[in-house]
Tab-separated table of C-alpha atoms in Angstrom:
chain	number	residue	atom	x	y	z
A	1062	UNK	CA	-2.734	6.133	3.195
A	1063	UNK	CA	0.228	5.920	5.553
A	1064	UNK	CA	3.198	3.746	4.619
A	1065	UNK	CA	3.183	0.179	5.842
A	1066	UNK	CA	5.600	-0.421	8.672
A	1067	UNK	CA	6.190	-2.460	11.792
A	1068	UNK	CA	4.288	-1.475	14.886
A	1069	UNK	CA	5.087	-2.038	18.486
A	1070	UNK	CA	2.151	-1.343	20.741
A	1071	UNK	CA	2.384	-1.254	24.479
A	1072	UNK	CA	-0.077	-0.682	27.268
A	1073	UNK	CA	0.028	2.800	28.822
A	1074	UNK	CA	0.342	3.364	32.538
A	1075	UNK	CA	-0.464	6.361	34.712
A	1076	UNK	CA	2.152	5.360	37.297
A	1077	UNK	CA	5.218	7.394	36.427
A	1078	UNK	CA	7.719	5.141	38.156
A	1079	UNK	CA	6.367	1.809	36.969
A	1080	UNK	CA	8.371	-0.202	34.440
A	1081	UNK	CA	6.665	-2.235	31.704
A	1082	UNK	CA	7.794	-4.490	28.925
A	1083	UNK	CA	6.204	-4.305	25.532
A	1084	UNK	CA	2.848	-5.984	25.625
A	1085	UNK	CA	2.578	-6.844	21.943
A	1086	UNK	CA	4.590	-6.998	18.761
A	1087	UNK	CA	2.679	-6.451	15.533
A	1088	UNK	CA	3.288	-6.133	11.802
A	1089	UNK	CA	1.019	-4.443	9.273
A	1090	UNK	CA	0.010	-6.330	6.133
A	1091	UNK	CA	1.223	-4.687	2.928
A	1092	UNK	CA	-1.981	-5.724	1.099
A	1093	UNK	CA	-4.856	-5.090	3.516
A	1094	UNK	CA	-3.175	-2.863	6.170
A	1095	UNK	CA	-4.451	-5.058	9.019
A	1096	UNK	CA	-2.246	-5.502	12.060
A	1097	UNK	CA	-1.115	-9.051	12.838
A	1098	UNK	CA	0.407	-10.064	16.155
A	1099	UNK	CA	3.951	-11.378	16.076
A	1100	UNK	CA	4.744	-13.995	18.710
A	1101	UNK	CA	8.283	-13.067	19.770
A	1102	UNK	CA	10.777	-10.223	19.773
A	1103	UNK	CA	13.075	-12.346	17.607
A	1104	UNK	CA	10.352	-12.912	14.979
A	1105	UNK	CA	9.489	-9.205	15.043
A	1106	UNK	CA	13.137	-8.262	14.487
A	1107	UNK	CA	13.383	-10.754	11.614
A	1108	UNK	CA	10.334	-9.216	9.891
A	1109	UNK	CA	11.514	-5.656	10.556
A	1110	UNK	CA	15.066	-6.336	9.307
A	1111	UNK	CA	13.821	-7.346	5.826
A	1112	UNK	CA	10.600	-5.336	5.522
A	1113	UNK	CA	11.523	-3.404	2.385
A	1114	UNK	CA	12.773	-6.467	0.481
A	1115	UNK	CA	10.154	-8.826	1.909
A	1116	UNK	CA	6.967	-6.927	2.834
A	1117	UNK	CA	4.792	-8.535	5.479
A	1118	UNK	CA	1.560	-10.204	4.329
A	1119	UNK	CA	-1.177	-11.808	6.422
A	1120	UNK	CA	-0.576	-15.233	4.869
A	1121	UNK	CA	2.891	-15.307	6.428
A	1122	UNK	CA	1.090	-16.470	9.544
A	1123	UNK	CA	-0.314	-20.020	9.354
A	1124	UNK	CA	-4.022	-20.214	8.524
A	1125	UNK	CA	-4.395	-16.410	8.275
A	1126	UNK	CA	-5.485	-14.339	5.286
A	1127	UNK	CA	-6.490	-10.759	4.561
A	1128	UNK	CA	-10.112	-11.901	4.845
A	1129	UNK	CA	-9.672	-12.556	8.593
A	1130	UNK	CA	-10.277	-9.777	11.129
A	1131	UNK	CA	-7.209	-7.885	12.370
A	1132	UNK	CA	-5.440	-9.370	15.400
A	1133	UNK	CA	-5.222	-5.933	17.001
A	1134	UNK	CA	-6.658	-2.555	16.043
A	1135	UNK	CA	-4.578	0.576	15.881
A	1136	UNK	CA	-6.294	2.846	18.383
A	1137	UNK	CA	-5.649	4.843	21.546
A	1138	UNK	CA	-6.398	1.968	23.948
A	1139	UNK	CA	-2.607	1.523	24.098
A	1140	UNK	CA	0.358	3.681	23.171
A	1141	UNK	CA	1.873	2.637	19.845
A	1142	UNK	CA	5.395	3.131	18.587
A	1143	UNK	CA	6.457	2.413	15.023
A	1144	UNK	CA	9.931	1.121	14.223
A	1145	UNK	CA	11.663	2.040	10.987
A	1146	UNK	CA	11.911	-0.798	8.445
A	1147	UNK	CA	15.166	-2.656	7.797
A	1148	UNK	CA	16.781	-2.033	11.180
A	1149	UNK	CA	19.263	-4.884	11.607
A	1150	UNK	CA	18.406	-7.680	13.995
A	1151	UNK	CA	20.002	-7.383	17.396
A	1152	UNK	CA	23.112	-9.613	17.498
A	1153	UNK	CA	22.645	-12.982	19.208
A	1154	UNK	CA	22.988	-12.782	22.977
A	1155	UNK	CA	22.309	-9.032	23.140
A	1156	UNK	CA	18.945	-7.393	23.923
A	1157	UNK	CA	17.573	-4.123	22.605
A	1158	UNK	CA	15.888	-2.095	25.323
A	1159	UNK	CA	13.786	1.011	24.758
A	1160	UNK	CA	12.923	3.457	27.521
A	1161	UNK	CA	9.938	5.752	27.069
A	1162	UNK	CA	10.454	9.255	28.371
A	1163	UNK	CA	8.022	10.445	31.011
A	1164	UNK	CA	6.540	13.030	28.663
A	1165	UNK	CA	6.100	10.363	25.929
A	1166	UNK	CA	8.205	12.507	23.554
A	1167	UNK	CA	10.475	9.648	22.463
A	1168	UNK	CA	12.135	6.406	23.414
A	1169	UNK	CA	15.813	6.082	24.256
A	1170	UNK	CA	17.621	3.008	22.926
A	1171	UNK	CA	19.999	0.832	24.915
A	1172	UNK	CA	21.604	-2.558	24.343
A	1173	UNK	CA	22.299	-5.088	27.063
A	1174	UNK	CA	25.234	-7.433	26.514
A	1175	UNK	CA	25.292	-11.158	27.301
A	1176	UNK	CA	27.232	-10.211	30.455
A	1177	UNK	CA	24.370	-7.960	31.628
A	1178	UNK	CA	26.025	-4.583	31.012
A	1179	UNK	CA	23.898	-1.944	29.293
A	1180	UNK	CA	25.234	0.601	26.794
A	1181	UNK	CA	23.827	3.695	25.083
A	1182	UNK	CA	26.245	4.219	22.174
A	1183	UNK	CA	28.068	2.333	19.422
A	1184	UNK	CA	31.377	3.536	20.864
A	1185	UNK	CA	30.553	1.866	24.190
A	1186	UNK	CA	29.598	-1.338	22.347
A	1187	UNK	CA	32.881	-1.147	20.389
A	1188	UNK	CA	34.862	-0.826	23.609
A	1189	UNK	CA	32.946	-3.773	25.112
A	1190	UNK	CA	33.779	-5.930	22.053
A	1191	UNK	CA	37.437	-4.880	22.225
A	1192	UNK	CA	37.623	-5.758	25.927
A	1193	UNK	CA	35.773	-9.076	25.450
A	1194	UNK	CA	37.476	-11.029	22.640
A	1195	UNK	CA	34.813	-13.762	22.753
A	1196	UNK	CA	32.541	-11.214	20.975
A	1197	UNK	CA	35.096	-10.274	18.286
A	1198	UNK	CA	32.627	-11.262	15.533
A	1199	UNK	CA	30.130	-8.647	16.759
A	1200	UNK	CA	30.308	-5.401	14.783
A	1201	UNK	CA	29.206	-2.182	16.510
A	1202	UNK	CA	27.489	-1.138	13.260
A	1203	UNK	CA	25.030	-4.012	13.855
A	1204	UNK	CA	23.496	-1.966	16.687
A	1205	UNK	CA	20.901	0.638	15.738
A	1206	UNK	CA	20.334	3.195	18.478
A	1207	UNK	CA	17.550	4.923	16.558
A	1208	UNK	CA	14.232	5.264	18.323
A	1209	UNK	CA	10.850	4.098	17.131
A	1210	UNK	CA	8.386	6.920	16.581
A	1211	UNK	CA	5.809	7.405	19.325
A	1212	UNK	CA	2.446	7.738	17.610
A	1213	UNK	CA	1.049	10.976	19.026
A	1214	UNK	CA	-2.585	10.034	18.456
A	1215	UNK	CA	-2.164	7.144	20.932
A	1216	UNK	CA	-0.479	9.041	23.776
A	1217	UNK	CA	-2.709	8.882	26.887
A	1218	UNK	CA	-4.900	11.952	27.399
A	1219	UNK	CA	-3.592	12.581	30.917
A	1220	UNK	CA	-0.116	13.142	29.433
A	1221	UNK	CA	-1.397	15.551	26.806
A	1222	UNK	CA	-3.718	17.416	29.198
A	1223	UNK	CA	-1.065	18.160	31.790
A	1224	UNK	CA	2.325	18.461	30.082
A	1225	UNK	CA	3.837	20.642	32.824
A	1226	UNK	CA	3.376	17.928	35.446
A	1227	UNK	CA	5.370	15.468	33.374
A	1228	UNK	CA	8.669	17.096	34.293
A	1229	UNK	CA	11.804	16.983	32.249
A	1230	UNK	CA	11.751	15.037	29.006
A	1231	UNK	CA	14.923	13.302	30.173
A	1232	UNK	CA	13.078	11.396	32.877
A	1233	UNK	CA	12.116	7.886	31.917
A	1234	UNK	CA	8.897	6.134	32.796
A	1235	UNK	CA	8.760	2.773	31.057
A	1236	UNK	CA	11.319	0.232	30.060
A	1237	UNK	CA	10.494	-1.553	26.832
A	1238	UNK	CA	12.327	-4.531	25.405
A	1239	UNK	CA	12.342	-4.744	21.640
């Protein structure tokens, strides 16, 4: 049985230049392994940030139990990515953005500041904080640039069938906000 962790499914697209946001946030029940939808990015980040200390259970959602059918099934009808547990919540006012590479090999992490600037590294965030004293309470270590794992068994067949047409792995195809 695979370890219980947070899941972040999104709908695949065959259009290589189209940008999509995450379609669903989901958490897997520690007891029954069913996937439950999570309403918001903020709620998802709250669950994910404490997953080891406070595993997710179906009854965390009002009027839901392990006896109820899953909210969403893990299958290849959408591409799934799984975040690591206990990643800190994104600091207030900032947004975590994930960009899926064209070849579906991984996602690249970025953070957008309250001023709208986007950064790829902790050093850039540190410089932003230094140059903007109103964010002096923000610590660059609160930003996790790790990437969720793309679940290979949910990558669209057209990507797997024709890897040479996908071009360089550095090209990005989808923008995902987590």
